[in-house]
XYZ file of C-alpha atoms in Angstrom:
181
model
C 1.484 5.842 19.891
C 1.524 9.273 21.831
C -2.048 8.832 22.108
C -2.558 4.601 23.005
C 0.191 5.828 25.565
C -2.112 7.931 27.295
C -4.943 5.648 26.486
C -3.769 3.186 28.689
C -3.003 5.113 31.322
C -6.645 5.155 31.724
C -6.846 1.163 30.975
C -8.130 -1.186 34.329
C -7.514 -4.406 33.223
C -4.873 -6.953 32.840
C -5.047 -6.987 28.904
C -5.731 -4.818 26.579
C -7.058 -5.455 23.186
C -6.362 -2.374 20.438
C -8.956 -1.940 18.136
C -8.740 1.214 15.668
C -12.301 2.601 14.911
C -11.578 1.398 11.446
C -11.043 -2.582 12.510
C -13.780 -4.922 13.164
C -12.602 -8.295 14.880
C -14.474 -11.442 13.529
C -16.498 -14.171 14.531
C -12.931 -16.377 14.294
C -10.936 -13.814 16.188
C -12.605 -13.667 19.441
C -12.649 -17.004 20.071
C -9.441 -17.313 19.583
C -8.550 -14.179 22.312
C -10.926 -15.552 24.515
C -8.572 -19.317 24.089
C -5.411 -16.484 24.707
C -6.136 -14.964 27.471
C -6.946 -18.106 29.382
C -4.434 -20.315 28.302
C -1.975 -17.239 28.469
C 1.985 -17.482 29.728
C 3.147 -14.397 31.456
C 5.892 -13.326 28.431
C 3.067 -14.209 26.048
C 1.610 -11.304 23.557
C -0.811 -11.860 20.364
C -0.985 -11.142 17.377
C -3.460 -10.420 14.770
C -3.380 -10.331 10.752
C -4.660 -7.948 9.405
C -7.238 -7.738 6.329
C -7.276 -5.217 4.274
C -10.162 -3.383 2.147
C -9.205 -1.165 -0.663
C -11.341 0.152 -2.956
C -14.500 -2.673 -3.282
C -12.125 -6.165 -2.208
C -10.567 -7.607 0.494
C -6.857 -7.296 -0.730
C -3.865 -11.188 -0.121
C -1.934 -9.427 -1.356
C 0.581 -7.015 -2.367
C 2.460 -7.434 1.534
C -0.821 -6.610 2.818
C -1.655 -9.888 4.191
C -1.383 -11.098 6.731
C 0.000 -7.272 8.421
C 0.028 -8.363 11.444
C 0.599 -6.780 14.299
C 0.659 -6.859 18.126
C -2.594 -5.202 19.704
C -2.935 -7.410 22.718
C -1.093 -7.789 25.382
C -0.782 -6.932 29.315
C -1.585 -4.132 30.545
C 1.698 -3.540 33.671
C 3.969 -5.064 31.196
C 4.221 -3.390 27.490
C 3.058 0.061 26.032
C 3.508 1.373 22.254
C 6.634 3.384 21.154
C 5.777 7.215 20.093
C 5.814 7.492 16.985
C 3.484 9.740 15.363
C 2.144 7.165 12.621
C 3.237 3.276 11.457
C 3.352 3.598 16.257
C 3.823 -0.245 17.401
C 4.172 -1.853 21.066
C 7.658 -2.582 22.317
C 7.870 -5.852 23.769
C 11.624 -6.625 24.244
C 11.882 -10.148 26.055
C 8.284 -10.896 25.408
C 6.678 -14.518 23.340
C 4.783 -13.370 20.464
C 1.847 -15.411 19.092
C -0.563 -15.039 16.023
C -3.983 -15.134 16.814
C -6.251 -17.045 14.252
C -8.975 -14.989 12.808
C -9.266 -11.737 10.694
C -9.026 -8.261 12.222
C -10.562 -6.322 8.954
C -9.747 -3.134 8.027
C -11.377 -0.976 6.043
C -8.400 1.344 5.362
C -10.018 3.867 3.237
C -13.425 4.843 3.031
C -12.965 6.605 -0.787
C -9.947 7.430 -3.226
C -9.671 10.704 -1.261
C -10.462 9.792 1.604
C -7.240 7.821 0.980
C -5.278 10.042 -0.465
C -5.967 12.548 2.131
C -4.842 9.649 5.163
C -2.014 8.837 2.934
C -0.419 12.771 2.725
C -0.709 12.854 6.555
C 1.204 9.638 6.771
C 3.653 11.262 4.515
C 3.831 14.014 6.406
C 4.080 12.655 9.846
C 6.238 9.936 8.744
C 9.095 14.057 7.218
C 8.737 15.641 10.050
C 9.652 12.721 12.542
C 12.467 11.863 10.005
C 13.158 16.030 10.932
C 13.711 15.632 13.633
C 16.173 13.018 14.138
C 18.505 14.942 11.884
C 17.957 12.421 8.460
C 17.840 15.379 4.497
C 16.318 13.626 2.192
C 17.027 14.366 -2.244
C 14.806 14.291 -5.043
C 16.099 11.228 -6.584
C 16.457 9.862 -3.005
C 11.990 10.270 -3.398
C 12.814 8.952 -7.057
C 14.255 6.592 -6.406
C 12.587 5.086 -3.168
C 9.294 5.871 -4.814
C 10.516 3.334 -7.956
C 11.706 0.736 -5.469
C 8.485 0.664 -3.990
C 6.377 0.189 -6.470
C 8.278 -2.446 -8.174
C 8.561 -4.267 -4.072
C 3.962 -3.422 -4.337
C 3.773 -5.259 -7.607
C 5.760 -7.747 -7.876
C 8.303 -8.645 -5.644
C 4.836 -9.175 -3.147
C 2.575 -9.809 -5.841
C 0.074 -7.819 -6.170
C -0.517 -8.433 -9.818
C -2.269 -10.843 -8.157
C -4.498 -8.502 -6.732
C -5.494 -8.068 -10.002
C -6.799 -3.572 -10.973
C -7.141 -2.789 -6.434
C -2.748 -4.675 -6.281
C -1.761 -2.007 -9.306
C -3.622 1.118 -7.846
C -1.950 -0.010 -4.697
C 1.778 -0.087 -6.268
C 0.643 3.212 -8.148
C -0.502 4.520 -4.362
C 2.176 3.543 -2.034
C 4.410 5.508 -4.959
C 2.979 7.899 -4.071
C 3.601 8.219 -1.032
C 6.723 7.199 -1.081
C 7.514 9.995 -2.755
C 6.303 12.344 -0.009
C 7.320 11.202 2.178
C 10.592 11.657 0.589
C 9.668 15.157 -0.802
């Protein structure tokens, strides 16, 4: 969040579109962005639907799609929070609209890359909680980890993503366990 705030302080255009290094704007999304900017009201901000690629295929279930995130807004009206991980655009009172088209997200190049990123995110999450005076226990780690698997695989229909959905549920459970431990 702080890096995005710093970057925003250098931007000069009226609109900001945030695209990470592991993301690609589809043609449909690009057209939708151009149309949205030309027709936007003063309080409009726009979220995109991220379609994430996970070990050889795009994931359309498992709570991963549509993964909507605010990415297009007027530079002088809104900005990101200061979260270390999973930062969000602060846009109270805004009219949030969803753009057509997908933002393709290539989340990791391989299993090692994915797990390394997962451990780093877990560490950042734990550090942020510790700063707020929150503590975790081993029983919380076990309960939240099991619940994460059930939510990802059953409730969010990860089973419809086949073996990829199962692997995603397992790695999510492992991520949650790491956060709490």
